[in-house]
PDB file of C-alpha atoms and ligand atoms in Angstrom:
ATOM      1  CA  MET A   1      -8.705 -15.321  12.962  1.00  0.00           C
ATOM      2  CA  LEU A   2      -6.933 -12.386  14.579  1.00  0.00           C
ATOM      3  CA  GLN A   3      -9.339  -9.798  15.944  1.00  0.00           C
ATOM      4  CA  ILE A   4      -8.004  -6.422  16.958  1.00  0.00           C
ATOM      5  CA  THR A   5     -10.618  -4.221  18.597  1.00  0.00           C
ATOM      6  CA  ASN A   6     -10.368  -0.532  19.518  1.00  0.00           C
ATOM      7  CA  LEU A   7      -6.655  -0.604  20.243  1.00  0.00           C
ATOM      8  CA  SER A   8      -5.165   2.680  21.488  1.00  0.00           C
ATOM      9  CA  LYS A   9      -1.681   3.549  22.689  1.00  0.00           C
ATOM     10  CA  THR A  10      -0.078   6.785  23.859  1.00  0.00           C
ATOM     11  CA  TYR A  11       3.644   6.769  24.675  1.00  0.00           C
ATOM     12  CA  PRO A  12       4.921   8.520  27.815  1.00  0.00           C
ATOM     13  CA  ASN A  13       6.164  11.422  25.647  1.00  0.00           C
ATOM     14  CA  GLY A  14       2.551  12.132  24.660  1.00  0.00           C
ATOM     15  CA  VAL A  15       2.667  10.704  21.110  1.00  0.00           C
ATOM     16  CA  GLN A  16      -0.581   8.874  20.393  1.00  0.00           C
ATOM     17  CA  ALA A  17       0.688   6.071  18.139  1.00  0.00           C
ATOM     18  CA  LEU A  18      -2.557   4.057  17.865  1.00  0.00           C
ATOM     19  CA  LYS A  19      -6.074   5.490  17.864  1.00  0.00           C
ATOM     20  CA  ASN A  20      -8.943   3.041  18.135  1.00  0.00           C
ATOM     21  CA  VAL A  21      -7.485   0.536  15.692  1.00  0.00           C
ATOM     22  CA  SER A  22      -9.844  -2.325  14.767  1.00  0.00           C
ATOM     23  CA  LEU A  23      -8.957  -5.056  12.249  1.00  0.00           C
ATOM     24  CA  ASN A  24     -10.088  -8.605  11.524  1.00  0.00           C
ATOM     25  CA  ILE A  25      -7.367 -10.651   9.879  1.00  0.00           C
ATOM     26  CA  SER A  26      -7.782 -14.195   8.533  1.00  0.00           C
ATOM     27  CA  ASN A  27      -5.424 -16.710   6.897  1.00  0.00           C
ATOM     28  CA  GLY A  28      -3.249 -15.447   4.082  1.00  0.00           C
ATOM     29  CA  MET A  29      -1.025 -12.440   3.605  1.00  0.00           C
ATOM     30  CA  PHE A  30      -2.271  -9.248   5.199  1.00  0.00           C
ATOM     31  CA  GLY A  31      -0.579  -5.986   4.248  1.00  0.00           C
ATOM     32  CA  LEU A  32      -0.367  -3.140   6.724  1.00  0.00           C
ATOM     33  CA  LEU A  33       0.599  -0.153   4.630  1.00  0.00           C
ATOM     34  CA  GLY A  34       1.491   3.269   5.959  1.00  0.00           C
ATOM     35  CA  PRO A  35       4.119   6.004   5.916  1.00  0.00           C
ATOM     36  CA  ASN A  36       6.961   6.180   8.425  1.00  0.00           C
ATOM     37  CA  GLY A  37       5.616   7.116  11.824  1.00  0.00           C
ATOM     38  CA  ALA A  38       2.078   5.883  11.036  1.00  0.00           C
ATOM     39  CA  GLY A  39       2.042   3.424  13.943  1.00  0.00           C
ATOM     40  CA  LYS A  40       2.781   0.163  12.121  1.00  0.00           C
ATOM     41  CA  SER A  41       5.586  -0.985  14.409  1.00  0.00           C
ATOM     42  CA  SER A  42       3.611   0.015  17.481  1.00  0.00           C
ATOM     43  CA  LEU A  43       0.764  -2.223  16.298  1.00  0.00           C
ATOM     44  CA  MET A  44       3.126  -5.082  15.348  1.00  0.00           C
ATOM     45  CA  ARG A  45       4.910  -4.934  18.703  1.00  0.00           C
ATOM     46  CA  THR A  46       1.594  -4.947  20.541  1.00  0.00           C
ATOM     47  CA  ILE A  47       0.345  -8.010  18.630  1.00  0.00           C
ATOM     48  CA  ALA A  48       3.724  -9.676  19.267  1.00  0.00           C
ATOM     49  CA  THR A  49       3.201  -9.101  23.061  1.00  0.00           C
ATOM     50  CA  LEU A  50       6.317  -6.912  23.285  1.00  0.00           C
ATOM     51  CA  GLN A  51       4.360  -3.921  24.557  1.00  0.00           C
ATOM     52  CA  ASP A  52       0.923  -3.268  26.001  1.00  0.00           C
ATOM     53  CA  ALA A  53      -1.790  -1.061  24.577  1.00  0.00           C
ATOM     54  CA  ASP A  54      -3.600   1.388  26.889  1.00  0.00           C
ATOM     55  CA  SER A  55      -6.999   0.073  25.845  1.00  0.00           C
ATOM     56  CA  GLY A  56      -8.607  -2.352  23.421  1.00  0.00           C
ATOM     57  CA  THR A  57      -8.311  -6.093  22.901  1.00  0.00           C
ATOM     58  CA  ILE A  58      -6.509  -8.570  20.677  1.00  0.00           C
ATOM     59  CA  GLN A  59      -7.928 -12.067  20.287  1.00  0.00           C
ATOM     60  CA  PHE A  60      -6.167 -14.791  18.246  1.00  0.00           C
ATOM     61  CA  GLY A  61      -8.450 -17.814  17.975  1.00  0.00           C
ATOM     62  CA  ASP A  62      -8.933 -18.913  21.600  1.00  0.00           C
ATOM     63  CA  ILE A  63      -6.059 -16.810  22.872  1.00  0.00           C
ATOM     64  CA  ASN A  64      -6.631 -13.466  24.575  1.00  0.00           C
ATOM     65  CA  VAL A  65      -3.333 -11.869  23.597  1.00  0.00           C
ATOM     66  CA  THR A  66      -3.318  -9.345  26.452  1.00  0.00           C
ATOM     67  CA  THR A  67      -3.789 -11.856  29.252  1.00  0.00           C
ATOM     68  CA  GLN A  68      -2.259 -14.985  27.648  1.00  0.00           C
ATOM     69  CA  LYS A  69       1.038 -13.643  26.333  1.00  0.00           C
ATOM     70  CA  GLU A  70       2.896 -16.951  26.745  1.00  0.00           C
ATOM     71  CA  GLU A  71       0.227 -18.797  24.755  1.00  0.00           C
ATOM     72  CA  LEU A  72       0.500 -16.311  21.915  1.00  0.00           C
ATOM     73  CA  ARG A  73       4.314 -16.492  21.888  1.00  0.00           C
ATOM     74  CA  LYS A  74       4.116 -20.256  21.322  1.00  0.00           C
ATOM     75  CA  VAL A  75       2.325 -19.760  18.006  1.00  0.00           C
ATOM     76  CA  LEU A  76       4.071 -16.565  16.905  1.00  0.00           C
ATOM     77  CA  GLY A  77       6.942 -16.028  14.475  1.00  0.00           C
ATOM     78  CA  TYR A  78       8.275 -12.477  14.509  1.00  0.00           C
ATOM     79  CA  LEU A  79      10.757 -10.695  12.273  1.00  0.00           C
ATOM     80  CA  PRO A  80      11.267  -7.254  13.815  1.00  0.00           C
ATOM     81  CA  GLN A  81      12.256  -4.150  11.904  1.00  0.00           C
ATOM     82  CA  GLU A  82      15.664  -4.014  13.514  1.00  0.00           C
ATOM     83  CA  PHE A  83      16.831  -7.585  13.296  1.00  0.00           C
ATOM     84  CA  GLY A  84      20.282  -7.785  14.850  1.00  0.00           C
ATOM     85  CA  VAL A  85      22.430 -10.850  14.240  1.00  0.00           C
ATOM     86  CA  TYR A  86      25.475 -12.122  16.095  1.00  0.00           C
ATOM     87  CA  PRO A  87      28.176 -11.434  13.480  1.00  0.00           C
ATOM     88  CA  LYS A  88      30.516 -14.288  14.373  1.00  0.00           C
ATOM     89  CA  VAL A  89      28.012 -17.114  14.409  1.00  0.00           C
ATOM     90  CA  SER A  90      26.963 -19.143  11.368  1.00  0.00           C
ATOM     91  CA  ALA A  91      23.336 -19.370  10.240  1.00  0.00           C
ATOM     92  CA  GLU A  92      23.295 -23.067  11.025  1.00  0.00           C
ATOM     93  CA  GLU A  93      24.645 -22.625  14.570  1.00  0.00           C
ATOM     94  CA  MET A  94      22.237 -19.776  15.257  1.00  0.00           C
ATOM     95  CA  LEU A  95      19.194 -21.720  14.077  1.00  0.00           C
ATOM     96  CA  HIS A  96      20.226 -24.663  16.282  1.00  0.00           C
ATOM     97  CA  TYR A  97      20.564 -22.297  19.208  1.00  0.00           C
ATOM     98  CA  ILE A  98      17.151 -20.674  18.667  1.00  0.00           C
ATOM     99  CA  ALA A  99      15.507 -24.063  18.082  1.00  0.00           C
ATOM    100  CA  ARG A 100      16.922 -25.269  21.415  1.00  0.00           C
ATOM    101  CA  LEU A 101      15.543 -22.142  23.101  1.00  0.00           C
ATOM    102  CA  LYS A 102      12.169 -22.867  21.558  1.00  0.00           C
ATOM    103  CA  GLY A 103      12.235 -26.282  23.181  1.00  0.00           C
ATOM    104  CA  ILE A 104      13.318 -28.598  20.359  1.00  0.00           C
ATOM    105  CA  GLY A 105      15.664 -30.732  22.474  1.00  0.00           C
ATOM    106  CA  ASN A 106      15.859 -33.834  20.315  1.00  0.00           C
ATOM    107  CA  ASP A 107      19.130 -33.639  18.297  1.00  0.00           C
ATOM    108  CA  LYS A 108      17.903 -35.548  15.263  1.00  0.00           C
ATOM    109  CA  GLU A 109      14.642 -33.643  15.067  1.00  0.00           C
ATOM    110  CA  ARG A 110      16.445 -30.312  15.411  1.00  0.00           C
ATOM    111  CA  LYS A 111      19.030 -31.209  12.761  1.00  0.00           C
ATOM    112  CA  GLU A 112      16.318 -32.107  10.274  1.00  0.00           C
ATOM    113  CA  LEU A 113      14.388 -28.937  11.045  1.00  0.00           C
ATOM    114  CA  VAL A 114      17.419 -26.653  10.649  1.00  0.00           C
ATOM    115  CA  LYS A 115      18.336 -28.322   7.346  1.00  0.00           C
ATOM    116  CA  ALA A 116      14.767 -28.001   6.040  1.00  0.00           C
ATOM    117  CA  LEU A 117      14.589 -24.328   7.052  1.00  0.00           C
ATOM    118  CA  LEU A 118      17.942 -23.492   5.457  1.00  0.00           C
ATOM    119  CA  GLU A 119      16.757 -25.135   2.245  1.00  0.00           C
ATOM    120  CA  GLN A 120      13.395 -23.377   2.368  1.00  0.00           C
ATOM    121  CA  VAL A 121      14.968 -19.932   2.612  1.00  0.00           C
ATOM    122  CA  ASN A 122      17.670 -20.832   0.115  1.00  0.00           C
ATOM    123  CA  LEU A 123      20.613 -20.446   2.483  1.00  0.00           C
ATOM    124  CA  TYR A 124      21.725 -24.060   2.732  1.00  0.00           C
ATOM    125  CA  GLN A 125      24.847 -23.458   0.654  1.00  0.00           C
ATOM    126  CA  HIS A 126      25.754 -20.500   2.929  1.00  0.00           C
ATOM    127  CA  ARG A 127      24.935 -22.292   6.182  1.00  0.00           C
ATOM    128  CA  THR A 128      28.466 -22.231   7.604  1.00  0.00           C
ATOM    129  CA  LYS A 129      29.167 -18.568   6.771  1.00  0.00           C
ATOM    130  CA  TYR A 130      29.157 -16.036   9.593  1.00  0.00           C
ATOM    131  CA  LEU A 131      25.933 -14.019   9.723  1.00  0.00           C
ATOM    132  CA  GLY A 132      28.057 -10.832   9.824  1.00  0.00           C
ATOM    133  CA  GLY A 133      29.073 -11.526   6.216  1.00  0.00           C
ATOM    134  CA  TYR A 134      25.511 -11.966   4.945  1.00  0.00           C
ATOM    135  CA  SER A 135      23.939  -9.452   2.536  1.00  0.00           C
ATOM    136  CA  GLY A 136      20.767  -7.588   3.533  1.00  0.00           C
ATOM    137  CA  GLY A 137      18.582 -10.044   1.643  1.00  0.00           C
ATOM    138  CA  MET A 138      20.328 -13.067   3.155  1.00  0.00           C
ATOM    139  CA  LYS A 139      19.884 -11.643   6.666  1.00  0.00           C
ATOM    140  CA  GLN A 140      16.164 -11.148   6.041  1.00  0.00           C
ATOM    141  CA  ARG A 141      15.773 -14.702   4.729  1.00  0.00           C
ATOM    142  CA  PHE A 142      17.651 -15.933   7.787  1.00  0.00           C
ATOM    143  CA  GLY A 143      15.204 -13.855   9.841  1.00  0.00           C
ATOM    144  CA  ILE A 144      12.301 -15.695   8.244  1.00  0.00           C
ATOM    145  CA  ALA A 145      13.952 -19.050   8.935  1.00  0.00           C
ATOM    146  CA  GLN A 146      14.233 -18.245  12.648  1.00  0.00           C
ATOM    147  CA  ALA A 147      10.646 -16.961  12.690  1.00  0.00           C
ATOM    148  CA  LEU A 148       9.435 -20.272  11.231  1.00  0.00           C
ATOM    149  CA  ILE A 149      10.883 -22.415  14.035  1.00  0.00           C
ATOM    150  CA  GLY A 150       8.109 -23.979  16.080  1.00  0.00           C
ATOM    151  CA  ASN A 151       5.439 -24.049  13.333  1.00  0.00           C
ATOM    152  CA  PRO A 152       3.953 -20.622  13.997  1.00  0.00           C
ATOM    153  CA  LYS A 153       0.307 -19.932  13.181  1.00  0.00           C
ATOM    154  CA  LEU A 154       0.892 -16.192  13.040  1.00  0.00           C
ATOM    155  CA  ILE A 155       3.906 -14.525  11.462  1.00  0.00           C
ATOM    156  CA  ILE A 156       4.652 -10.831  11.722  1.00  0.00           C
ATOM    157  CA  VAL A 157       7.228  -9.212   9.470  1.00  0.00           C
ATOM    158  CA  ASP A 158       7.953  -5.548  10.049  1.00  0.00           C
ATOM    159  CA  GLU A 159       9.244  -3.599   7.000  1.00  0.00           C
ATOM    160  CA  PRO A 160      11.252  -6.563   5.711  1.00  0.00           C
ATOM    161  CA  THR A 161      12.173  -5.308   2.253  1.00  0.00           C
ATOM    162  CA  ALA A 162      13.383  -1.812   3.162  1.00  0.00           C
ATOM    163  CA  GLY A 163      17.019  -1.692   2.077  1.00  0.00           C
ATOM    164  CA  LEU A 164      16.932  -4.760  -0.174  1.00  0.00           C
ATOM    165  CA  ASP A 165      17.915  -4.513  -3.836  1.00  0.00           C
ATOM    166  CA  PRO A 166      15.228  -5.459  -6.415  1.00  0.00           C
ATOM    167  CA  ALA A 167      16.435  -9.053  -6.894  1.00  0.00           C
ATOM    168  CA  GLU A 168      16.692  -9.656  -3.134  1.00  0.00           C
ATOM    169  CA  ARG A 169      13.257  -8.134  -2.649  1.00  0.00           C
ATOM    170  CA  LEU A 170      11.705 -10.404  -5.258  1.00  0.00           C
ATOM    171  CA  ARG A 171      13.273 -13.469  -3.699  1.00  0.00           C
ATOM    172  CA  PHE A 172      12.167 -12.478  -0.227  1.00  0.00           C
ATOM    173  CA  ASN A 173       8.598 -11.749  -1.380  1.00  0.00           C
ATOM    174  CA  ASN A 174       8.363 -15.100  -3.165  1.00  0.00           C
ATOM    175  CA  LEU A 175       9.401 -16.793   0.053  1.00  0.00           C
ATOM    176  CA  LEU A 176       6.781 -14.869   2.042  1.00  0.00           C
ATOM    177  CA  SER A 177       3.966 -15.732  -0.364  1.00  0.00           C
ATOM    178  CA  GLU A 178       4.784 -19.449  -0.094  1.00  0.00           C
ATOM    179  CA  ILE A 179       4.584 -19.244   3.685  1.00  0.00           C
ATOM    180  CA  GLY A 180       1.376 -17.221   3.698  1.00  0.00           C
ATOM    181  CA  GLU A 181      -0.854 -19.902   2.248  1.00  0.00           C
ATOM    182  CA  ASN A 182      -1.929 -21.701   5.415  1.00  0.00           C
ATOM    183  CA  ILE A 183      -1.301 -19.276   8.248  1.00  0.00           C
ATOM    184  CA  ILE A 184      -1.660 -15.557   8.913  1.00  0.00           C
ATOM    185  CA  VAL A 185       1.269 -13.467   7.742  1.00  0.00           C
ATOM    186  CA  ILE A 186       1.134  -9.773   8.571  1.00  0.00           C
ATOM    187  CA  LEU A 187       3.438  -7.710   6.424  1.00  0.00           C
ATOM    188  CA  SER A 188       4.026  -4.174   7.610  1.00  0.00           C
ATOM    189  CA  THR A 189       5.522  -1.919   4.958  1.00  0.00           C
ATOM    190  CA  HIS A 190       5.599   1.516   3.355  1.00  0.00           C
ATOM    191  CA  ILE A 191       6.232  -0.065  -0.070  1.00  0.00           C
ATOM    192  CA  VAL A 192       2.944  -0.130  -1.985  1.00  0.00           C
ATOM    193  CA  ASP A 193       4.148  -2.691  -4.543  1.00  0.00           C
ATOM    194  CA  ASP A 194       4.917  -5.237  -1.813  1.00  0.00           C
ATOM    195  CA  VAL A 195       1.273  -5.143  -0.787  1.00  0.00           C
ATOM    196  CA  SER A 196      -0.220  -5.128  -4.284  1.00  0.00           C
ATOM    197  CA  GLU A 197       1.983  -8.056  -5.327  1.00  0.00           C
ATOM    198  CA  LEU A 198       1.551 -10.206  -2.251  1.00  0.00           C
ATOM    199  CA  CYS A 199      -1.502  -9.465  -0.147  1.00  0.00           C
ATOM    200  CA  ASN A 200      -5.114 -10.589  -0.474  1.00  0.00           C
ATOM    201  CA  ASP A 201      -6.226  -8.312   2.329  1.00  0.00           C
ATOM    202  CA  MET A 202      -4.854  -5.036   3.623  1.00  0.00           C
ATOM    203  CA  ALA A 203      -5.256  -1.876   5.645  1.00  0.00           C
ATOM    204  CA  ILE A 204      -3.812   1.587   5.243  1.00  0.00           C
ATOM    205  CA  ILE A 205      -2.776   3.231   8.491  1.00  0.00           C
ATOM    206  CA  ALA A 206      -1.928   6.911   8.886  1.00  0.00           C
ATOM    207  CA  ASN A 207      -1.409   8.947  12.069  1.00  0.00           C
ATOM    208  CA  GLY A 208      -2.255   5.911  14.173  1.00  0.00           C
ATOM    209  CA  GLN A 209      -5.634   5.357  12.505  1.00  0.00           C
ATOM    210  CA  VAL A 210      -6.907   2.795  10.026  1.00  0.00           C
ATOM    211  CA  VAL A 211      -8.023   4.923   7.081  1.00  0.00           C
ATOM    212  CA  GLN A 212      -8.851   2.122   4.618  1.00  0.00           C
ATOM    213  CA  LYS A 213      -9.194  -1.641   4.746  1.00  0.00           C
ATOM    214  CA  GLY A 214     -10.211  -4.382   2.345  1.00  0.00           C
ATOM    215  CA  HIS A 215      -9.051  -6.348  -0.668  1.00  0.00           C
ATOM    216  CA  PRO A 216      -6.450  -4.337  -2.631  1.00  0.00           C
ATOM    217  CA  GLU A 217      -8.448  -4.646  -5.872  1.00  0.00           C
ATOM    218  CA  ALA A 218     -11.662  -3.587  -4.154  1.00  0.00           C
ATOM    219  CA  LEU A 219      -9.923  -0.514  -2.743  1.00  0.00           C
ATOM    220  CA  VAL A 220      -8.681   0.403  -6.199  1.00  0.00           C
ATOM    221  CA  THR A 221     -12.239   0.419  -7.580  1.00  0.00           C
ATOM    222  CA  GLN A 222     -13.140   3.183  -5.096  1.00  0.00           C
ATOM    223  CA  LEU A 223     -11.283   5.709  -7.227  1.00  0.00           C
ATOM    224  CA  GLN A 224     -11.872   4.098 -10.619  1.00  0.00           C
ATOM    225  CA  HIS A 225     -12.110   6.775 -13.354  1.00  0.00           C
ATOM    226  CA  GLN A 226     -11.390   9.471 -10.757  1.00  0.00           C
ATOM    227  CA  VAL A 227      -7.608   9.865 -11.091  1.00  0.00           C
ATOM    228  CA  TRP A 228      -6.149  12.254 -13.665  1.00  0.00           C
ATOM    229  CA  THR A 229      -2.589  13.195 -14.527  1.00  0.00           C
ATOM    230  CA  LYS A 230      -0.981  16.237 -16.101  1.00  0.00           C
ATOM    231  CA  LYS A 231       2.595  17.137 -16.933  1.00  0.00           C
ATOM    232  CA  VAL A 232       3.346  20.574 -15.492  1.00  0.00           C
ATOM    233  CA  LYS A 233       6.346  22.794 -14.775  1.00  0.00           C
ATOM    234  CA  LYS A 234       7.921  22.504 -11.346  1.00  0.00           C
ATOM    235  CA  GLU A 235       7.024  26.094 -10.477  1.00  0.00           C
ATOM    236  CA  GLU A 236       3.345  25.469 -11.345  1.00  0.00           C
ATOM    237  CA  VAL A 237       2.849  22.643  -8.842  1.00  0.00           C
ATOM    238  CA  ALA A 238       1.933  24.909  -5.922  1.00  0.00           C
ATOM    239  CA  GLN A 239      -0.741  26.657  -7.997  1.00  0.00           C
ATOM    240  CA  TYR A 240      -2.300  23.316  -9.006  1.00  0.00           C
ATOM    241  CA  GLN A 241      -2.241  22.210  -5.387  1.00  0.00           C
ATOM    242  CA  GLY A 242      -4.340  25.235  -4.578  1.00  0.00           C
ATOM    243  CA  GLU A 243      -6.912  24.524  -7.277  1.00  0.00           C
ATOM    244  CA  TYR A 244      -7.116  20.722  -7.393  1.00  0.00           C
ATOM    245  CA  LYS A 245      -6.893  17.757  -5.041  1.00  0.00           C
ATOM    246  CA  VAL A 246      -3.314  16.796  -5.898  1.00  0.00           C
ATOM    247  CA  ILE A 247      -2.538  13.435  -4.282  1.00  0.00           C
ATOM    248  CA  LEU A 248       0.927  12.980  -5.696  1.00  0.00           C
ATOM    249  CA  SER A 249       3.536  14.685  -7.856  1.00  0.00           C
ATOM    250  CA  LYS A 250       6.216  12.639  -9.555  1.00  0.00           C
ATOM    251  CA  LEU A 251       9.323  13.644 -11.453  1.00  0.00           C
ATOM    252  CA  SER A 252       9.300  12.405 -15.033  1.00  0.00           C
ATOM    253  CA  ALA A 253      12.191  13.215 -17.377  1.00  0.00           C
ATOM    254  CA  GLY A 254      12.823  16.594 -15.759  1.00  0.00           C
ATOM    255  CA  ALA A 255       9.149  17.622 -15.704  1.00  0.00           C
ATOM    256  CA  VAL A 256       6.614  16.984 -12.959  1.00  0.00           C
ATOM    257  CA  VAL A 257       3.537  14.823 -13.388  1.00  0.00           C
ATOM    258  CA  ILE A 258       0.765  15.665 -10.950  1.00  0.00           C
ATOM    259  CA  TYR A 259      -1.922  13.158  -9.972  1.00  0.00           C
ATOM    260  CA  VAL A 260      -5.294  14.655  -9.191  1.00  0.00           C
ATOM    261  CA  THR A 261      -8.540  13.088  -7.957  1.00  0.00           C
ATOM    262  CA  SER A 262     -11.792  14.365  -9.388  1.00  0.00           C
ATOM    263  CA  GLU A 263     -15.139  12.786 -10.192  1.00  0.00           C
ATOM    264  CA  ASN A 264     -15.278  14.733 -13.461  1.00  0.00           C
ATOM    265  CA  ASP A 265     -12.649  15.471 -16.075  1.00  0.00           C
ATOM    266  CA  PRO A 266     -10.712  18.384 -14.538  1.00  0.00           C
ATOM    267  CA  GLY A 267     -10.113  19.982 -17.949  1.00  0.00           C
ATOM    268  CA  ILE A 268      -7.530  20.876 -20.519  1.00  0.00           C
ATOM    269  CA  GLY A 269      -4.300  18.949 -20.451  1.00  0.00           C
ATOM    270  CA  PHE A 270      -5.427  16.317 -17.941  1.00  0.00           C
ATOM    271  CA  GLU A 271      -5.369  12.668 -18.968  1.00  0.00           C
ATOM    272  CA  ALA A 272      -7.399   9.821 -17.498  1.00  0.00           C
ATOM    273  CA  HIS A 273      -5.192   7.520 -15.402  1.00  0.00           C
ATOM    274  CA  LYS A 274      -5.829   3.853 -14.663  1.00  0.00           C
ATOM    275  CA  THR A 275      -6.179   3.783 -10.883  1.00  0.00           C
ATOM    276  CA  THR A 276      -3.538   1.848  -8.933  1.00  0.00           C
ATOM    277  CA  LEU A 277      -3.081   0.955  -5.288  1.00  0.00           C
ATOM    278  CA  GLU A 278      -0.438   3.668  -5.124  1.00  0.00           C
ATOM    279  CA  ASP A 279      -3.130   6.256  -5.949  1.00  0.00           C
ATOM    280  CA  ILE A 280      -5.351   4.884  -3.181  1.00  0.00           C
ATOM    281  CA  TYR A 281      -2.439   5.041  -0.769  1.00  0.00           C
ATOM    282  CA  PHE A 282      -1.537   8.645  -1.559  1.00  0.00           C
ATOM    283  CA  ALA A 283      -5.179   9.761  -1.669  1.00  0.00           C
ATOM    284  CA  ASN A 284      -5.602   8.435   1.869  1.00  0.00           C
ATOM    285  CA  ILE A 285      -2.420   9.671   3.493  1.00  0.00           C
ATOM    286  CA  SER A 286      -2.212  13.114   1.856  1.00  0.00           C
TER     287      SER A 286
HETATM  288  P1  ADP B 301       5.876   3.145  11.923  1.00  0.00           P
HETATM  289  O1  ADP B 301       6.281   1.761  12.272  1.00  0.00           O
HETATM  290  O2  ADP B 301       4.632   3.198  11.076  1.00  0.00           O
HETATM  291  O3  ADP B 301       7.000   3.944  11.315  1.00  0.00           O
HETATM  292  P2  ADP B 301       5.857   3.637  14.791  1.00  0.00           P
HETATM  293  O4  ADP B 301       4.873   2.743  15.408  1.00  0.00           O
HETATM  294  O5  ADP B 301       7.313   3.262  14.869  1.00  0.00           O
HETATM  295  O6  ADP B 301       5.456   3.913  13.258  1.00  0.00           O
HETATM  296  O7  ADP B 301       5.724   5.094  15.404  1.00  0.00           O
HETATM  297  C1  ADP B 301       4.475   5.767  15.544  1.00  0.00           C
HETATM  298  C2  ADP B 301       4.706   7.049  16.327  1.00  0.00           C
HETATM  299  O8  ADP B 301       5.044   6.729  17.672  1.00  0.00           O
HETATM  300  C3  ADP B 301       5.841   7.904  15.795  1.00  0.00           C
HETATM  301  O9  ADP B 301       5.484   9.237  15.980  1.00  0.00           O
HETATM  302  C4  ADP B 301       7.005   7.520  16.666  1.00  0.00           C
HETATM  303  O10 ADP B 301       7.947   8.563  16.756  1.00  0.00           O
HETATM  304  C5  ADP B 301       6.333   7.246  17.992  1.00  0.00           C
HETATM  305  N1  ADP B 301       7.020   6.214  18.793  1.00  0.00           N
HETATM  306  C6  ADP B 301       7.294   4.943  18.427  1.00  0.00           C
HETATM  307  N2  ADP B 301       7.884   4.257  19.425  1.00  0.00           N
HETATM  308  C7  ADP B 301       7.974   5.125  20.465  1.00  0.00           C
HETATM  309  C8  ADP B 301       8.469   5.018  21.807  1.00  0.00           C
HETATM  310  N3  ADP B 301       9.002   3.883  22.270  1.00  0.00           N
HETATM  311  N4  ADP B 301       8.400   6.113  22.589  1.00  0.00           N
HETATM  312  C9  ADP B 301       7.868   7.267  22.132  1.00  0.00           C
HETATM  313  N5  ADP B 301       7.363   7.434  20.899  1.00  0.00           N
HETATM  314  C10 ADP B 301       7.412   6.378  20.070  1.00  0.00           C
END
C-alpha cells in the first residue's frame, strides 16, 4: 500500500503545484488523471524521490519515502515524461548497462533477464537496432523494459501514451495492464480513455488538488442521468454557457454539441446522455 498524506509543494517561483494531496493506492493500476499543469508530474517526481515536498508524508509499506529514499529506489521502476535515450546504443546494450548499474553483476543472470524483458515488451526482434531509430511506441516499450529491471514493487509511468499513434497506444496499454496485476502501477495521464480502459482505481487532480477519487465506474454513477447534450450553433455556445452548466463542447460535423449537467431535464432540444468518465473529468476540471 502506498499512502500519500497531506502532500504540499510550492516551487521557488511561487507556483503551488500540490495542495494537501492525500491518496491511498493499493495493488493494481491506478490512474492519475488531470489536465496539463495540474501537478501530476510534481506528484510523480515526489513519489519517485526525485524532489522533496514542503510538507506531508509518503509511506510505501514499511518504507518512509521521505527519509528512506534509497530503500524506495530499490523497489521503484520509473518511466519519466521526458525519457531520453542514447541514440547510438542498441536496446540490448542499454538494458545490459542499466541492469549492471542496478547491481545484476552475474553475466548469465543478466543475459537471461535482458532477453526476457525484450520478449515481454515485444522488442526482441529489434534488440540490435539503435534506440535513435526507434518509433515513439518502441521507445516507450523500451522505457517499460528498463523500469522493470530489479523486480520493482511500484512502477510510475508519467504520460506514457502522449504522442503515440492508436496502434502503438493499444500495444503499450496492453503491456501495462499485464504488469499491473501484482504490483502498484501509477499511470499519470491527461487521456481519459487510458484510465477508463486500464485502471481499477483513480484520482482526478486539478490545480494541485485531488478533486475526485475512487473506482472509475463508481465515479461515473455520481452523474448518472444528469448529463444532457444539445446540438447548437457555434455562435450560441456563449449564451448557453451563461444559462447552463456546460462542462464540454465538442465539434460534430461542423456543428457544436454542448454537454450540460443538470439534475432535471434542461428542456427543449436536450437529449439524455449516458454518463462517461470523460463527463466526470470535464465536470470536475471545468
Ligand atoms: P502536470 O504534470 O500535471 O502537467 P506539473 O506537475 O508538471 O503538472 O506542473 C504543475 C505546476 O507546477 C505547473 O504550473 C508548472 O508550470 C509548475 N512547475 C512544474 N515544475 C516546476 C518547476 N521545476 N519550477 C517551477 N514551476 C514548476
